[in-house]
Short mmCIF file of C-alpha atoms in Angstrom, two decimals:
data_model
loop_
_atom_site.label_atom_id
_atom_site.label_comp_id
_atom_site.label_asym_id
_atom_site.label_seq_id
_atom_site.Cartn_x
_atom_site.Cartn_y
_atom_site.Cartn_z
CA ASP C 1 110.86 117.70 68.00
CA THR C 2 110.73 116.06 71.44
CA GLU C 3 107.28 117.14 72.53
CA VAL C 4 103.77 115.84 72.77
CA THR C 5 101.33 118.61 71.85
CA GLN C 6 97.79 118.57 73.20
CA THR C 7 94.96 120.83 72.09
CA PRO C 8 92.97 122.53 73.39
CA LYS C 9 94.57 123.38 76.73
CA HIS C 10 91.18 124.16 78.29
CA LEU C 11 87.71 123.01 77.28
CA VAL C 12 84.31 123.71 78.77
CA MET C 13 81.46 121.67 77.34
CA GLY C 14 77.84 120.98 78.07
CA MET C 15 76.51 117.51 78.72
CA THR C 16 74.88 117.37 75.27
CA ASN C 17 77.91 118.59 73.33
CA LYS C 18 80.32 116.65 71.17
CA LYS C 19 83.95 117.67 71.31
CA SER C 20 87.37 116.18 70.59
CA LEU C 21 90.76 116.32 72.24
CA LYS C 22 93.81 116.14 70.04
CA CYS C 23 97.31 114.83 70.73
CA GLU C 24 100.24 114.97 68.31
CA GLN C 25 103.85 113.83 68.41
CA HIS C 26 106.63 113.66 65.82
CA MET C 27 109.19 111.59 67.69
CA GLY C 28 108.45 108.40 65.79
CA HIS C 29 106.83 106.84 68.86
CA ARG C 30 104.46 104.04 67.92
CA ALA C 31 102.65 103.74 71.28
CA MET C 32 100.28 106.47 72.46
CA TYR C 33 98.21 106.73 75.61
CA TRP C 34 95.33 108.62 77.18
CA TYR C 35 95.27 109.19 80.93
CA LYS C 36 92.63 110.84 83.08
CA GLN C 37 93.57 112.68 86.26
CA LYS C 38 91.05 113.90 88.81
CA ALA C 39 92.01 116.59 91.29
CA LYS C 40 94.49 115.40 93.93
CA LYS C 41 94.56 111.87 92.46
CA PRO C 42 97.15 110.02 90.37
CA PRO C 43 96.68 109.70 86.61
CA GLU C 44 94.70 106.65 85.53
CA LEU C 45 95.20 104.89 82.23
CA MET C 46 92.26 105.00 79.82
CA PHE C 47 93.52 103.73 76.45
CA VAL C 48 96.70 102.44 74.84
CA TYR C 49 97.39 102.39 71.10
CA SER C 50 100.26 100.42 69.66
CA TYR C 51 101.06 100.73 65.95
CA GLU C 52 97.77 102.60 65.51
CA LYS C 53 95.74 99.73 66.94
CA LEU C 54 93.87 99.80 70.22
CA SER C 55 95.88 97.70 72.62
CA ILE C 56 93.99 98.29 75.85
CA ASN C 57 90.74 99.89 76.95
CA GLU C 58 90.57 100.16 80.72
CA SER C 59 86.79 99.68 80.86
CA VAL C 60 86.23 103.29 79.86
CA PRO C 61 82.58 104.34 79.26
CA SER C 62 81.56 104.54 75.61
CA ARG C 63 80.99 108.28 75.86
CA PHE C 64 84.78 108.42 75.43
CA SER C 65 85.85 107.25 71.98
CA PRO C 66 89.54 107.12 71.05
CA GLU C 67 90.90 107.28 67.54
CA CYS C 68 94.41 106.92 66.15
CA PRO C 69 94.26 107.97 62.48
CA ASN C 70 98.03 107.79 61.94
CA SER C 71 101.25 107.19 63.84
CA SER C 72 101.56 110.84 64.92
CA LEU C 73 98.02 111.65 65.95
CA LEU C 74 95.70 110.51 68.73
CA ASN C 75 92.21 111.85 69.28
CA LEU C 76 89.71 111.44 72.08
CA HIS C 77 86.12 112.06 71.01
CA LEU C 78 83.74 113.12 73.76
CA HIS C 79 79.96 112.85 73.70
CA ALA C 80 77.27 113.14 76.36
CA LEU C 81 79.74 113.57 79.18
CA GLN C 82 78.81 113.93 82.82
CA PRO C 83 80.08 116.56 85.29
CA GLU C 84 82.12 113.84 87.02
CA ASP C 85 84.14 113.51 83.81
CA SER C 86 85.69 116.89 84.50
CA ALA C 87 89.42 116.27 84.87
CA LEU C 88 92.86 116.80 83.38
CA TYR C 89 93.33 114.57 80.33
CA LEU C 90 96.91 113.68 79.60
CA CYS C 91 98.31 112.21 76.43
CA ALA C 92 101.62 110.36 76.38
CA SER C 93 103.75 108.56 73.83
CA SER C 94 106.59 106.04 73.93
CA GLN C 95 108.55 103.70 71.78
CA VAL C 96 107.24 100.15 71.68
CA HIS C 97 110.65 98.48 71.55
CA LEU C 98 113.98 99.78 72.89
CA PHE C 99 111.91 101.47 75.54
CA TYR C 100 113.26 104.68 77.09
CA GLY C 101 110.28 106.05 78.95
CA TYR C 102 107.24 108.17 78.31
CA THR C 103 106.76 111.70 77.04
CA PHE C 104 103.69 113.42 78.44
CA GLY C 105 101.82 116.31 76.90
CA SER C 106 100.79 119.40 78.83
CA GLY C 107 97.22 118.14 79.18
CA THR C 108 93.70 119.38 78.47
CA ARG C 109 91.72 120.69 81.42
CA LEU C 110 88.12 119.60 80.74
CA THR C 111 85.13 121.01 82.57
CA VAL C 112 81.67 119.53 81.92
CA VAL C 113 78.77 121.79 82.86
CA GLU H 1 96.78 93.60 89.39
CA LEU H 2 99.76 95.86 89.96
CA LYS H 3 99.45 98.15 92.97
CA VAL H 4 101.77 101.01 93.77
CA GLU H 5 101.80 102.64 97.18
CA GLN H 6 103.60 105.74 98.34
CA ASN H 7 104.18 107.14 101.75
CA PRO H 8 103.78 109.59 103.16
CA LEU H 9 100.81 111.10 101.34
CA PHE H 10 101.56 114.54 102.73
CA LEU H 11 104.89 115.91 103.81
CA SER H 12 105.50 119.30 105.33
CA MET H 13 109.13 120.04 105.92
CA GLN H 14 111.38 122.97 106.68
CA GLU H 15 113.97 124.31 104.34
CA GLY H 16 117.35 122.71 104.86
CA LYS H 17 115.99 119.41 106.17
CA ASN H 18 116.33 115.96 104.62
CA TYR H 19 113.53 113.49 104.00
CA THR H 20 112.67 110.34 102.06
CA ILE H 21 109.57 109.33 100.12
CA TYR H 22 108.93 105.60 99.78
CA CYS H 23 107.33 103.73 96.90
CA ASN H 24 106.30 100.06 97.17
CA TYR H 25 104.87 98.03 94.31
CA SER H 26 103.19 94.65 94.27
CA THR H 27 104.51 92.73 91.25
CA THR H 28 107.82 92.31 89.49
CA SER H 29 108.88 95.18 87.30
CA ASP H 30 112.26 96.39 86.16
CA ARG H 31 111.23 99.93 85.36
CA LEU H 32 110.28 102.58 87.85
CA TYR H 33 109.70 106.27 87.26
CA TRP H 34 109.53 109.37 89.40
CA TYR H 35 107.52 112.39 88.27
CA ARG H 36 106.93 115.83 89.65
CA GLN H 37 103.63 117.66 89.18
CA ASP H 38 102.99 121.30 90.00
CA PRO H 39 99.37 122.38 90.61
CA GLY H 40 97.36 122.49 87.39
CA LYS H 41 100.33 121.30 85.33
CA SER H 42 101.36 118.13 83.56
CA LEU H 43 103.93 115.57 84.69
CA GLU H 44 107.63 116.36 84.65
CA SER H 45 109.89 113.33 84.40
CA LEU H 46 112.53 113.25 87.13
CA PHE H 47 114.09 109.79 87.02
CA VAL H 48 113.85 106.53 85.13
CA LEU H 49 115.26 103.57 87.07
CA LEU H 50 115.83 100.53 84.90
CA SER H 51 117.65 97.97 87.00
CA ASN H 52 118.12 96.64 90.49
CA GLY H 53 120.44 98.83 92.52
CA ALA H 54 120.04 101.79 90.19
CA VAL H 55 120.73 105.15 91.81
CA LYS H 56 120.26 108.48 90.09
CA GLN H 57 120.80 111.99 91.39
CA GLU H 58 119.77 115.37 90.11
CA GLY H 59 120.41 118.37 92.31
CA ARG H 60 118.83 117.84 95.72
CA LEU H 61 116.93 114.72 94.63
CA MET H 62 118.25 111.18 94.60
CA ALA H 63 116.28 108.10 93.59
CA SER H 64 117.10 104.44 94.12
CA LEU H 65 115.55 101.12 93.18
CA ASP H 66 115.58 97.73 94.91
CA THR H 67 113.68 95.34 92.64
CA LYS H 68 114.01 92.43 95.05
CA ALA H 69 112.27 94.40 97.80
CA ARG H 70 109.98 96.08 95.22
CA LEU H 71 110.91 99.39 96.76
CA SER H 72 112.07 102.73 95.45
CA THR H 73 113.02 105.78 97.44
CA LEU H 74 113.22 109.47 96.57
CA HIS H 75 115.55 111.25 98.94
CA ILE H 76 115.44 115.00 99.34
CA THR H 77 118.57 116.70 100.63
CA ALA H 78 118.51 120.17 102.19
CA ALA H 79 115.02 120.97 100.91
CA VAL H 80 114.24 124.33 99.35
CA HIS H 81 110.86 125.97 98.78
CA ASP H 82 111.06 125.39 95.00
CA LEU H 83 110.75 121.63 95.60
CA SER H 84 107.14 122.07 96.79
CA ALA H 85 105.02 119.93 94.45
CA THR H 86 103.35 116.53 94.23
CA TYR H 87 105.67 113.63 93.52
CA PHE H 88 104.50 110.40 91.91
CA CYS H 89 106.29 107.13 91.45
CA ALA H 90 105.06 104.86 88.68
CA VAL H 91 105.74 101.31 87.56
CA ASP H 92 105.04 99.91 84.14
CA ALA H 93 104.28 96.52 82.67
CA LEU H 94 104.61 95.35 79.10
CA LEU H 95 101.31 94.67 77.39
CA THR H 96 101.01 91.57 75.19
CA GLY H 97 99.22 93.66 72.57
CA GLY H 98 102.03 96.20 72.47
CA GLY H 99 102.74 99.32 74.48
CA ASN H 100 103.00 99.49 78.22
CA LYS H 101 100.67 100.10 81.13
CA LEU H 102 101.99 102.69 83.56
CA THR H 103 100.50 102.50 87.05
CA PHE H 104 101.01 105.47 89.34
CA GLY H 105 101.43 105.58 93.07
CA THR H 106 99.09 107.59 95.25
CA GLY H 107 101.37 110.63 95.17
CA THR H 108 103.17 112.58 97.90
CA GLN H 109 102.24 116.22 98.33
CA LEU H 110 105.39 117.97 99.48
CA LYS H 111 105.34 121.42 101.05
CA VAL H 112 108.59 123.04 102.00
CA GLU H 113 108.12 125.83 104.50
CA LEU H 114 110.27 128.92 104.19
#
């Protein structure tokens, strides 16, 4: 299996809702990442997990809460989002050592109404 | 802070023509990536350049890396309509806590006219 699987592919949520994005990989990668991409902009790093521990938080608002329950799974919990949080959320994974690049998932298109 | 700049931001070209996209970055890095993104889709990896002087080619696309100049180029030969997409370069840096931080360039929106 050489893929990163993201679910759901599309999500519409209200500003008072709580939802979660899920990312899964079975390549044995021990680093996992969340990126946010607004329309016509480059992806921006949000969080990095290395060996299931949070390695970097790029000053992301607390309404985004990441979780890495095991080496194959990465979640992004969403609560009280704003319309400006609407974007494409991309998950990626990589090896930590003997680095050969990143594998990106297909993304979740999030719309906050 | 690592900064990655691409130019041009927009590129409209005719089929059969050649063109080059440039990617400059601000701090030392030995790894540079090129990605393609179609509208509404995720990132497709095109090239990974790991050392100074690296050159890779796939079809009508060729990428090169000059780490001393902190410059990478993506050359398009005899463009075809199917190459229309947004192209990103990206540079990464090793994090002390593990993992890597990948910083993307501004992107080049390429449109190949029939």
